[in-house]
Structures are given as structure tokens and as C-alpha cells.
PDB file of C-alpha atoms in Angstrom:
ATOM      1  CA  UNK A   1     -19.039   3.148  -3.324  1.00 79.00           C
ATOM      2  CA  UNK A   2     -16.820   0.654  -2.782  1.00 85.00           C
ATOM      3  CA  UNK A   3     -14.871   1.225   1.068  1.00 90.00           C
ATOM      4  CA  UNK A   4     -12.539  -0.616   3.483  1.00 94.00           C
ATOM      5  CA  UNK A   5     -12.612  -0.115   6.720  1.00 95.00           C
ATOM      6  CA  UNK A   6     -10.819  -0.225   9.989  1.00 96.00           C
ATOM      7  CA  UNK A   7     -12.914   1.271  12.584  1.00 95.00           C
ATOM      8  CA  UNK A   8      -9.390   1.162  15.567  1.00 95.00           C
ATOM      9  CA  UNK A   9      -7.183   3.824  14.925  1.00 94.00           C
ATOM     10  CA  UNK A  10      -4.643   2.160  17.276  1.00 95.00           C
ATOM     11  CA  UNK A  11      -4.906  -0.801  19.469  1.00 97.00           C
ATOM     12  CA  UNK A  12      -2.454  -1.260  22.496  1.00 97.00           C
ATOM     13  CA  UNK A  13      -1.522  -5.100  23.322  1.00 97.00           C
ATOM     14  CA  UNK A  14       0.186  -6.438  26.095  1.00 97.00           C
ATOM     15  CA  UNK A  15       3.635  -8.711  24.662  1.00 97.00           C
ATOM     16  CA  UNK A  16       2.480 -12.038  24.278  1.00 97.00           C
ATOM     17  CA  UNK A  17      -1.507 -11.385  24.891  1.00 98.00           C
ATOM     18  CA  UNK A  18      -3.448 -12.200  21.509  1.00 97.00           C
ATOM     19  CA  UNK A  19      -4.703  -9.496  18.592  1.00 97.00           C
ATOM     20  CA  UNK A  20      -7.290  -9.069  16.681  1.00 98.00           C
ATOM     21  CA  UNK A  21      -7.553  -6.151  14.357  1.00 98.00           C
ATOM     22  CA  UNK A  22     -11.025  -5.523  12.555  1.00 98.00           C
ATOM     23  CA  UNK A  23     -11.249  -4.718   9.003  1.00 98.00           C
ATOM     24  CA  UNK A  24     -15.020  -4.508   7.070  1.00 96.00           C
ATOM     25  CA  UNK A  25     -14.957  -3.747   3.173  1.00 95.00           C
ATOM     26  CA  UNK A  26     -17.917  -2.426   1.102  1.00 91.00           C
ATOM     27  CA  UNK A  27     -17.584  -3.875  -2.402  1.00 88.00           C
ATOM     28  CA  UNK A  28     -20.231  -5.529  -4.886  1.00 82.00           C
ATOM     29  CA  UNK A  29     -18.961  -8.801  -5.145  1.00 84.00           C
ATOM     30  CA  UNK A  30     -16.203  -9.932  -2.628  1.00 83.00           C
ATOM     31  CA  UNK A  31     -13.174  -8.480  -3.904  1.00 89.00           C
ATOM     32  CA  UNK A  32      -9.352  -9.666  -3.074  1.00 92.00           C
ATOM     33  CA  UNK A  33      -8.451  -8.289   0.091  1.00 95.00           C
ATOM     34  CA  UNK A  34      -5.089  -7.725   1.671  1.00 95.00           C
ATOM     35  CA  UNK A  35      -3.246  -7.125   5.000  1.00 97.00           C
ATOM     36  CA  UNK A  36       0.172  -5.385   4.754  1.00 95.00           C
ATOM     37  CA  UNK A  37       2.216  -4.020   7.599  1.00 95.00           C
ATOM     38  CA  UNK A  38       4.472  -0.729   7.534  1.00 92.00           C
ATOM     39  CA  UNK A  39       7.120   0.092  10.134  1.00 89.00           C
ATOM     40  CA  UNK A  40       8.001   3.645   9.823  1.00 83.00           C
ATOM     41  CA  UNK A  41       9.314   5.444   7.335  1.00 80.00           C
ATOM     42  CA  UNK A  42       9.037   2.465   5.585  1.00 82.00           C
ATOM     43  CA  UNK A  43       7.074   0.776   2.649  1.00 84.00           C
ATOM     44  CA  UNK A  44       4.368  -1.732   3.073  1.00 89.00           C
ATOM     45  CA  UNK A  45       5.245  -5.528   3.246  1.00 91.00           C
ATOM     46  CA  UNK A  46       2.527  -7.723   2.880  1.00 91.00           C
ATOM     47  CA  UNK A  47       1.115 -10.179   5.662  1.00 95.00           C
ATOM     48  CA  UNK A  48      -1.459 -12.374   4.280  1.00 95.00           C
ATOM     49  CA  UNK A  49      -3.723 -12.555   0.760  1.00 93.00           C
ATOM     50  CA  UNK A  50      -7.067 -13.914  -0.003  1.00 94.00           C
ATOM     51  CA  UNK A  51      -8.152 -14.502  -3.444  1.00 90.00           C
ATOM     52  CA  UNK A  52     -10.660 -17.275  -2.677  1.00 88.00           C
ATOM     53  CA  UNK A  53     -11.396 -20.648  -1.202  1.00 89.00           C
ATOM     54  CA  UNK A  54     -10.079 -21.614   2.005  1.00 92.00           C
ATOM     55  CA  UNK A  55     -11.711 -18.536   4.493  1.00 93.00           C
ATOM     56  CA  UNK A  56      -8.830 -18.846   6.953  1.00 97.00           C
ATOM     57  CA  UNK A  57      -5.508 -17.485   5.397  1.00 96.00           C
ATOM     58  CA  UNK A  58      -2.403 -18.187   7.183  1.00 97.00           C
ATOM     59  CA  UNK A  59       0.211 -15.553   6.477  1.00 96.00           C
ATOM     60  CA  UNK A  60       4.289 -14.396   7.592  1.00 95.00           C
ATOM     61  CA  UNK A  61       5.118 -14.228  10.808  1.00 95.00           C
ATOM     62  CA  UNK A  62       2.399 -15.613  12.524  1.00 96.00           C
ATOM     63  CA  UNK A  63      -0.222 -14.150  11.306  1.00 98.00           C
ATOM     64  CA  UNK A  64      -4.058 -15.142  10.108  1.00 98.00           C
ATOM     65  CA  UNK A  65      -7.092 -13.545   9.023  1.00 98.00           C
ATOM     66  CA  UNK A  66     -10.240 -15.176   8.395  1.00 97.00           C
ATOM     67  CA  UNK A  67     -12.817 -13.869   5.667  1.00 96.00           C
ATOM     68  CA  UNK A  68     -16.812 -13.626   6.749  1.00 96.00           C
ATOM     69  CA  UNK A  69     -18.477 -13.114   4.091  1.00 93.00           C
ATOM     70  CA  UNK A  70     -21.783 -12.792   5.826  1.00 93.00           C
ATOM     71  CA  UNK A  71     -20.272 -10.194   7.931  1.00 95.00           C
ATOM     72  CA  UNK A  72     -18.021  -8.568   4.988  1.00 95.00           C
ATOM     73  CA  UNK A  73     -15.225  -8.978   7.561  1.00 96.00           C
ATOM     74  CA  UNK A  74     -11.383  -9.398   7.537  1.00 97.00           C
ATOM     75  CA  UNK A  75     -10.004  -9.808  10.722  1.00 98.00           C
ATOM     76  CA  UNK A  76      -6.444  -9.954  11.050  1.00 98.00           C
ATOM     77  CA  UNK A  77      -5.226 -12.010  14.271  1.00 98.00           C
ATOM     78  CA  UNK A  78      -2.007 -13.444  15.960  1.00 98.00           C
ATOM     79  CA  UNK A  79      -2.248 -15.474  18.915  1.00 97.00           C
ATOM     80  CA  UNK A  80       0.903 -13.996  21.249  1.00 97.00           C
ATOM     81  CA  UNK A  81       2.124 -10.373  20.002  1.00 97.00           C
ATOM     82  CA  UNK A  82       6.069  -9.755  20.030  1.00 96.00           C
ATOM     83  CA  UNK A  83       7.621  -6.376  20.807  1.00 96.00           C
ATOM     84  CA  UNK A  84       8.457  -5.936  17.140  1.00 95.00           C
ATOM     85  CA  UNK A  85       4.865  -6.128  15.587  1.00 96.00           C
ATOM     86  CA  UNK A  86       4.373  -2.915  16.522  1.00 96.00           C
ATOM     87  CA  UNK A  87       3.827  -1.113  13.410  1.00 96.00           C
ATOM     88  CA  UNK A  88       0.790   0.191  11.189  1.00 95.00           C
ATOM     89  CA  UNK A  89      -1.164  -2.404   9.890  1.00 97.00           C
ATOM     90  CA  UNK A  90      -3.239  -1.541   6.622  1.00 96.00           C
ATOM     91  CA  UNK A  91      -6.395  -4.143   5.341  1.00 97.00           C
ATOM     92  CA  UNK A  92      -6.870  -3.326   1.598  1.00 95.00           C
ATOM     93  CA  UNK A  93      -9.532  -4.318  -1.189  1.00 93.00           C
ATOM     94  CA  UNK A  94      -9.516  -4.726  -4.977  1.00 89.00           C
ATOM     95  CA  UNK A  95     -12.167  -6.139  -7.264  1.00 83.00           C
ATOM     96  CA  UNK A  96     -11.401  -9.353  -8.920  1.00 78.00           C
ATOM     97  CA  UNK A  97     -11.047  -7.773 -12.391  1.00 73.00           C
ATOM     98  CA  UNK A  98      -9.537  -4.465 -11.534  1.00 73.00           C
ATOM     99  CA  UNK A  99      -6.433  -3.042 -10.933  1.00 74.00           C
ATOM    100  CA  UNK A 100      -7.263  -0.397  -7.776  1.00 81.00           C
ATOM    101  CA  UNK A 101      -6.098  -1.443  -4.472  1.00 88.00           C
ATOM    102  CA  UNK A 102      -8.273   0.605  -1.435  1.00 90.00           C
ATOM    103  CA  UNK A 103      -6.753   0.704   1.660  1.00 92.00           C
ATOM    104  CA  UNK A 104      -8.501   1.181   5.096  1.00 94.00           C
ATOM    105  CA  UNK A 105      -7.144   4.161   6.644  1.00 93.00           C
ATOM    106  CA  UNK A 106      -4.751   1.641   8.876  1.00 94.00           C
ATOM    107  CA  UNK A 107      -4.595   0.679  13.017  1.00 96.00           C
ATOM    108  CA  UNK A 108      -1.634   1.714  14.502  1.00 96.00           C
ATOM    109  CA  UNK A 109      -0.387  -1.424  16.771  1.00 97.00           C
ATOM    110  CA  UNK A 110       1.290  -0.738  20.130  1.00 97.00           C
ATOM    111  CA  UNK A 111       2.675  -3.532  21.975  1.00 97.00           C
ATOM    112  CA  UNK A 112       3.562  -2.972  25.753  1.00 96.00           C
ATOM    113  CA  UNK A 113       5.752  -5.037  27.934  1.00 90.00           C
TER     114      UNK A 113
ATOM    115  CA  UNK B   1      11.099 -12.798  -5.993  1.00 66.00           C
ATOM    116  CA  UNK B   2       8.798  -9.547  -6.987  1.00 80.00           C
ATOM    117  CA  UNK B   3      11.100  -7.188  -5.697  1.00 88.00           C
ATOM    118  CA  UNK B   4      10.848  -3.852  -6.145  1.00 92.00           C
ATOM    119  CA  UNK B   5      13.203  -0.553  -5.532  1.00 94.00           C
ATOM    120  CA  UNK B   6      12.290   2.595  -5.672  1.00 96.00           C
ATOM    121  CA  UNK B   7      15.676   5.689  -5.882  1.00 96.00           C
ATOM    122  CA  UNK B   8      16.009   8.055  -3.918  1.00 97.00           C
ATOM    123  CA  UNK B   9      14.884   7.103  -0.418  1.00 94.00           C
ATOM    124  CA  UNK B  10      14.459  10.300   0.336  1.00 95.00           C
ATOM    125  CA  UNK B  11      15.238  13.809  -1.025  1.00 97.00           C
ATOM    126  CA  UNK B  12      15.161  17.116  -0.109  1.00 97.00           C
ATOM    127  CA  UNK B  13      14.646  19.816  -3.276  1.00 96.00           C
ATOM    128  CA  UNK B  14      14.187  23.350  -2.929  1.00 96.00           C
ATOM    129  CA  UNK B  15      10.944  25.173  -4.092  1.00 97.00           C
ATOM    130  CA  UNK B  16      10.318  25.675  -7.676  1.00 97.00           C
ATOM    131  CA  UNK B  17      12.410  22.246  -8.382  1.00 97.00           C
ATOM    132  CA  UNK B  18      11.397  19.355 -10.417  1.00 97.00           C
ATOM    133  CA  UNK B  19      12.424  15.924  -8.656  1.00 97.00           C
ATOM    134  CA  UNK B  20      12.206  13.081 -10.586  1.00 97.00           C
ATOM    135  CA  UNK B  21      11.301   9.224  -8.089  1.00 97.00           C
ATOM    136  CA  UNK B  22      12.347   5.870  -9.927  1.00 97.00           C
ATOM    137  CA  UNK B  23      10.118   2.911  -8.785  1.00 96.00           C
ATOM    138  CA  UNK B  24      12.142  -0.484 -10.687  1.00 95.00           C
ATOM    139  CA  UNK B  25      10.551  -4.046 -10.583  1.00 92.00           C
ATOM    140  CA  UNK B  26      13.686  -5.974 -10.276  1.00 92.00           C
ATOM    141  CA  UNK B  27      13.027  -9.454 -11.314  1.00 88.00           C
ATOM    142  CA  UNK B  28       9.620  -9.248 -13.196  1.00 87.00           C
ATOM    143  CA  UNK B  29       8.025  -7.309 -15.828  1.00 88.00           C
ATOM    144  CA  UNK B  30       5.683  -5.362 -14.263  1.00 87.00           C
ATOM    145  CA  UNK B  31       2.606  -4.770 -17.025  1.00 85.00           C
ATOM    146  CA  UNK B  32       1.094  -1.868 -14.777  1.00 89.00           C
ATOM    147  CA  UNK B  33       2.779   0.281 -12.238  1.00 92.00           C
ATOM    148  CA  UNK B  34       0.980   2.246  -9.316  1.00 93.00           C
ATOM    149  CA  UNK B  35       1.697   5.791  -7.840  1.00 96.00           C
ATOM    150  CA  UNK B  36       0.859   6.767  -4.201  1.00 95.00           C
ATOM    151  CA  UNK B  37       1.276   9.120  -1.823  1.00 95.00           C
ATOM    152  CA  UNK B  38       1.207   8.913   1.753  1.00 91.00           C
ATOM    153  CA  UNK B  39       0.780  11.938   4.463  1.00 86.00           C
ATOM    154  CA  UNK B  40       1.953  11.540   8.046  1.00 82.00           C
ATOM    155  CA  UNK B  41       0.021   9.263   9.858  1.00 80.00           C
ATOM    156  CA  UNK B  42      -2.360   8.945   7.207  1.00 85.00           C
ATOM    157  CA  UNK B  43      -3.588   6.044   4.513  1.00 88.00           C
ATOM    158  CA  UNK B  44      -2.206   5.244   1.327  1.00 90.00           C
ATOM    159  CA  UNK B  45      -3.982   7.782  -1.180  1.00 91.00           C
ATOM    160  CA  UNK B  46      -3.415   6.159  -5.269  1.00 92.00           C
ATOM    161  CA  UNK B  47      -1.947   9.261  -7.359  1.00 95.00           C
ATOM    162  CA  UNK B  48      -2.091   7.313 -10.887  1.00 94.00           C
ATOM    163  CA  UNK B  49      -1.971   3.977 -12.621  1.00 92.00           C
ATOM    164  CA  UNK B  50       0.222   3.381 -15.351  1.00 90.00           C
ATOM    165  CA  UNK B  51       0.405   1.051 -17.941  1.00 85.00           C
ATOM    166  CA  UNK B  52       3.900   0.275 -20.106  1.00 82.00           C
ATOM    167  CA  UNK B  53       4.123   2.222 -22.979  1.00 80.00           C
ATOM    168  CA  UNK B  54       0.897   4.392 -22.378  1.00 83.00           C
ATOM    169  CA  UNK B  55      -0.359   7.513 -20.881  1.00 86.00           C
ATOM    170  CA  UNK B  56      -0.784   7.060 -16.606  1.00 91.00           C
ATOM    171  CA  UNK B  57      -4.238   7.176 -15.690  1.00 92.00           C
ATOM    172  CA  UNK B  58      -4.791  10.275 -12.525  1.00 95.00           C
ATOM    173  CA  UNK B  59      -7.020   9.959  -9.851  1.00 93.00           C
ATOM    174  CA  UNK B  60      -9.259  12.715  -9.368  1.00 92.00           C
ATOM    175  CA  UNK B  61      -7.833  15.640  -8.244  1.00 93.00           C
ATOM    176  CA  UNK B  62      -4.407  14.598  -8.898  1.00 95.00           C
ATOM    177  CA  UNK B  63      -2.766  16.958 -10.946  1.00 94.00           C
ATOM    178  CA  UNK B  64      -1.317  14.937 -14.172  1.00 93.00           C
ATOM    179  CA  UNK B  65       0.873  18.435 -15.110  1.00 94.00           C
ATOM    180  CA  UNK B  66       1.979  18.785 -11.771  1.00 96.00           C
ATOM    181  CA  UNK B  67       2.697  14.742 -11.031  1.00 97.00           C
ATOM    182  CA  UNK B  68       4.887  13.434 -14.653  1.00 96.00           C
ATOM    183  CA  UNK B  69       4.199   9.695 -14.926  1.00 94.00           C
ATOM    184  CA  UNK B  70       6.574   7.799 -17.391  1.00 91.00           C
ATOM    185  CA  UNK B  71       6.454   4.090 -17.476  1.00 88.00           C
ATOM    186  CA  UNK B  72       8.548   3.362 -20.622  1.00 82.00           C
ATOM    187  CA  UNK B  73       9.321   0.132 -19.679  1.00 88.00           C
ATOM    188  CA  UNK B  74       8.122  -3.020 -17.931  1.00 88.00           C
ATOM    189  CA  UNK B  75      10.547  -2.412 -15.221  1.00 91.00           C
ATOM    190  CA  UNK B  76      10.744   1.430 -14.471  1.00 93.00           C
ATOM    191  CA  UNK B  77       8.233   3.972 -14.090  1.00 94.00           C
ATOM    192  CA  UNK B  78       9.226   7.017 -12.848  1.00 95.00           C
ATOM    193  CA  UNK B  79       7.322  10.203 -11.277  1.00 97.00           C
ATOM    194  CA  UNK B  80       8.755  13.399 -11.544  1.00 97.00           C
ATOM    195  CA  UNK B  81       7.204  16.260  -9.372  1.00 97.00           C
ATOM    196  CA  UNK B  82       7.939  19.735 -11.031  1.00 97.00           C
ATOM    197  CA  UNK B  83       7.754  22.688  -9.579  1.00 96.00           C
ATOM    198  CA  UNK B  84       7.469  21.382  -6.071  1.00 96.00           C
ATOM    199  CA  UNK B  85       6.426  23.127  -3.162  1.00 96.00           C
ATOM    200  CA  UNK B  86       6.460  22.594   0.474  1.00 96.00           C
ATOM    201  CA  UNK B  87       3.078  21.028   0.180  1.00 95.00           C
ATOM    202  CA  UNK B  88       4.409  18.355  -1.574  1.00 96.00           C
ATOM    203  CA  UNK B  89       6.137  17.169   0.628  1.00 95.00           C
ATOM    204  CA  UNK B  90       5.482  13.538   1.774  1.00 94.00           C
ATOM    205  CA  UNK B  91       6.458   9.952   1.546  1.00 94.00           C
ATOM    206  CA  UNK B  92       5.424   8.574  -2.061  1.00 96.00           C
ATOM    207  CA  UNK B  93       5.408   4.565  -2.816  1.00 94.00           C
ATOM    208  CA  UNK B  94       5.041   2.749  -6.079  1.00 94.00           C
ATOM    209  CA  UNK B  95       3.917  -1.054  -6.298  1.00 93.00           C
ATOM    210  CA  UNK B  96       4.148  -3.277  -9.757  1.00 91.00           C
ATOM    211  CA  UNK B  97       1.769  -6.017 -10.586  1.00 87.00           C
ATOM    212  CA  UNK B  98       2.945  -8.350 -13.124  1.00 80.00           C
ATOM    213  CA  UNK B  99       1.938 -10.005 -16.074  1.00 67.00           C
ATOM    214  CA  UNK B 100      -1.078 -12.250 -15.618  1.00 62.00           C
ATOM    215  CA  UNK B 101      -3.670 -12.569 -12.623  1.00 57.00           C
ATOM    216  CA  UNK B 102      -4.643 -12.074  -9.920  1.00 54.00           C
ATOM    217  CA  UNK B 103      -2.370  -9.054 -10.290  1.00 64.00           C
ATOM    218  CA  UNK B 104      -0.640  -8.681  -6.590  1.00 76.00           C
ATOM    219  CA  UNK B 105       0.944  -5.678  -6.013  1.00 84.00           C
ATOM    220  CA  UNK B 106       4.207  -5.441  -4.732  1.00 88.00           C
ATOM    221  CA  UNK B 107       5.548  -2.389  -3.142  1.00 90.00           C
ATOM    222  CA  UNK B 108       8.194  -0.345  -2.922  1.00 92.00           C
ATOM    223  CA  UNK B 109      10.043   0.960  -0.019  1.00 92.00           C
ATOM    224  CA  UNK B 110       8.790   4.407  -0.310  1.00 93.00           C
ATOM    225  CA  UNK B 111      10.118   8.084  -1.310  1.00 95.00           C
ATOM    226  CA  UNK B 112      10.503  10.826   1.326  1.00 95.00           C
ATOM    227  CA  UNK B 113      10.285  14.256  -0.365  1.00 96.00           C
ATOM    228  CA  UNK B 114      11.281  17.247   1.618  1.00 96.00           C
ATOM    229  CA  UNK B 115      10.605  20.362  -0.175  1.00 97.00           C
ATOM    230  CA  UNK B 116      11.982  23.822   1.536  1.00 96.00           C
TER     231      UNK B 116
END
């Protein structure tokens, strides 16, 4: 069955000390995948997109996230966390042809000063 | 651009009320329209998919009697909930993809439903 997954629940980051937040999908072929971000009570706003070609995707606000296939990996990173990236951060598949969007069950980011 | 609004934010209803949740693509025609809903601290869980001018297609489990889906137009699809109870309540979000690949979604700012 096709599956994405973020194995952190929540991460706690120091301001300004880098991130990484894991994300692993499960999917026959490699599907489009996703990061979005969602402050709460709030919908999601998307971060970064890959579709295909270059494996390291730059996206808003600083952020990056680099695909593996061999490891079926889509890390999310930012090199110095602000205050105000705290929020839940959601990695999300969808095959090439379909229309179904799977979302890991998200990693709650807290950023302490 | 791809801009989407969803009306109300948030909305409390009273048991055995229908409440109907407008999710509008602003500046695009949005050829298929998604439905989710969202518990506290929780994932994004896809309700339905609907197409414009057809019949929304459930997830399973979803109840398609319980959870109205009408996307009449390539800008608005709206979800009504009828008969709502207290276990309905939660915070529902619609996305749009538009015409042509690789179909991005793009989401709305969410729904809260309160239902006492």
C-alpha cells in the first residue's frame, strides 16, 4: 500500500541551530512528493515540490529537501531555525498520474530560544 | 496566483443542523476539488474528490449521505454536513488542482466546525 511517513512526532530545535525533518514514502514508482507547513488553526501552505529532475529542491523561506531515491527519502532541512518556524510540518505523496495526495501523519516543530 | 478561500472560518451549529462549507478557487478553474478533514493534532484524512459537474468520489468509510459534495462549478465546491453531531466536529480543508498537470493542490485555509 502506498504510505508516507514521518517517523518524529515533534522535534525541538534550538533558534538558529539547523533541522532536519525525516520523511520516507512507500509508493511503486516515485511519486510527487510535497512538504507543506500549518500554523495553527490554520490551513496548509506549501514549502517545497518535487516533480522530477534536480534531487535538491529549494523552497520558501529557506527551506530544502533533497529526494533519495535509493533510500525512498524526503528530508526536509533549513540551515538556522527562526522562532516563527515553529509549526506542523506535513511531507505528502501522490502518484504521477493520480489525483490522491497522502500525507505523513506530520512533526510538530518546536523552536527554543 | 492559485488562491483559494474557503467561508466560514469557523462555525458553530447546533445538533441535528445541516451546515453547508464553501471552498472557492479564486483565480483558476479548478477541474477537481478535494475534501478533508482534520482532527486535533492529527493528519490530514481525504473525505472525497470531486470533479466539476459530477458525482464526488468518498473515501471509504466516509459517509456520502452524511458529507453532501456539490462541485457545480470550476470554482466552488461546497460540503454541506447534515444532521451534524458533536462528533463532527473538526477543522475541514479543501484544496483545488487546476486544469492540466502535474495537478498541485492548493489549499484552503480550513473550516472549524463546532457542533453542540
Amino acid at each position: 500500500a502506498q504510505s508516507v511517513t514521518q517517523p518524529d512526532i515533534h522535534i525541538t530545535v534550538s533558534e538558529g541551530a539547523s533541522l532536519e525533518l525525516r520523511c520516507n514514502y512507500s509508493y511503486g514508482a516515485t511519486p510527487y512528493l510535497f512538504w507543506y507547513v500549518q500554523s495553527p488553526g490554520q490551513g496548509l501552505q506549501l514549502l517545497l515540490k518535487y516533480f522530477s529532475g534536480d534531487t535538491l529542491v529549494q523552497g520558501i523561506k529557506g527551506f530544502e529537501a533533497e529526494f533519495k531515491r535509493s533510500q525512498s527519502s524526503f528530508n526536509l532541512r533549513k540551515p538556522s531555525v527562526h522562532w516563527s518556524d515553529a509549526a506542523e510540518y506535513f511531507c505528502a505523496g501522490r502518484n504521477t498520474g493520480g489525483f490522491k495526495t497522502i500525507f505523513g501523519a506530520g512533526t510538530r516543530l518546536f523552536v527554543k530560544a | 496566483g492559485a488562491v483559494v478561500s474557503q467561508h466560514p472560518s469557523r462555525v458553530i451549529c447546533k445538533s441535528g443542523t445541516s451546515v453547508k462549507i464553501e471552498c472557492r478557487s479564486l483565480d483558476f478553474q479548478a477541474t477537481t476539488m478535494f475534501w478533508y478533514r482534520q482532527f486535533p493534532k492529527q493528519s490530514l484524512m481525504l473525505m472525497a474528490t470531486s470533479n466539476e459537474g459530477s458525482k464526488a468520489t468518498y473515501e471509504q468509510g466516509v459517509e456520502k449521505d452524511k458529507f453532501l459534495i456539490n462541485h457545480a462549478s470550476l470554482t466552488l465546491s461546497t460540503l454541506t454536513v447534515t444532521s451534524a453531531h458533536p462528533e463532527d466536529s473538526s477543522f475541514y480543508i479543501c484544496s483545488a488542482s487546476r486544469r492540466g498537470g502535474p495537478y498541485e493542490q492548493y489549499f484552503g485555509p480550513g473550516t472549524r466546525l463546532t457542533v453542540t
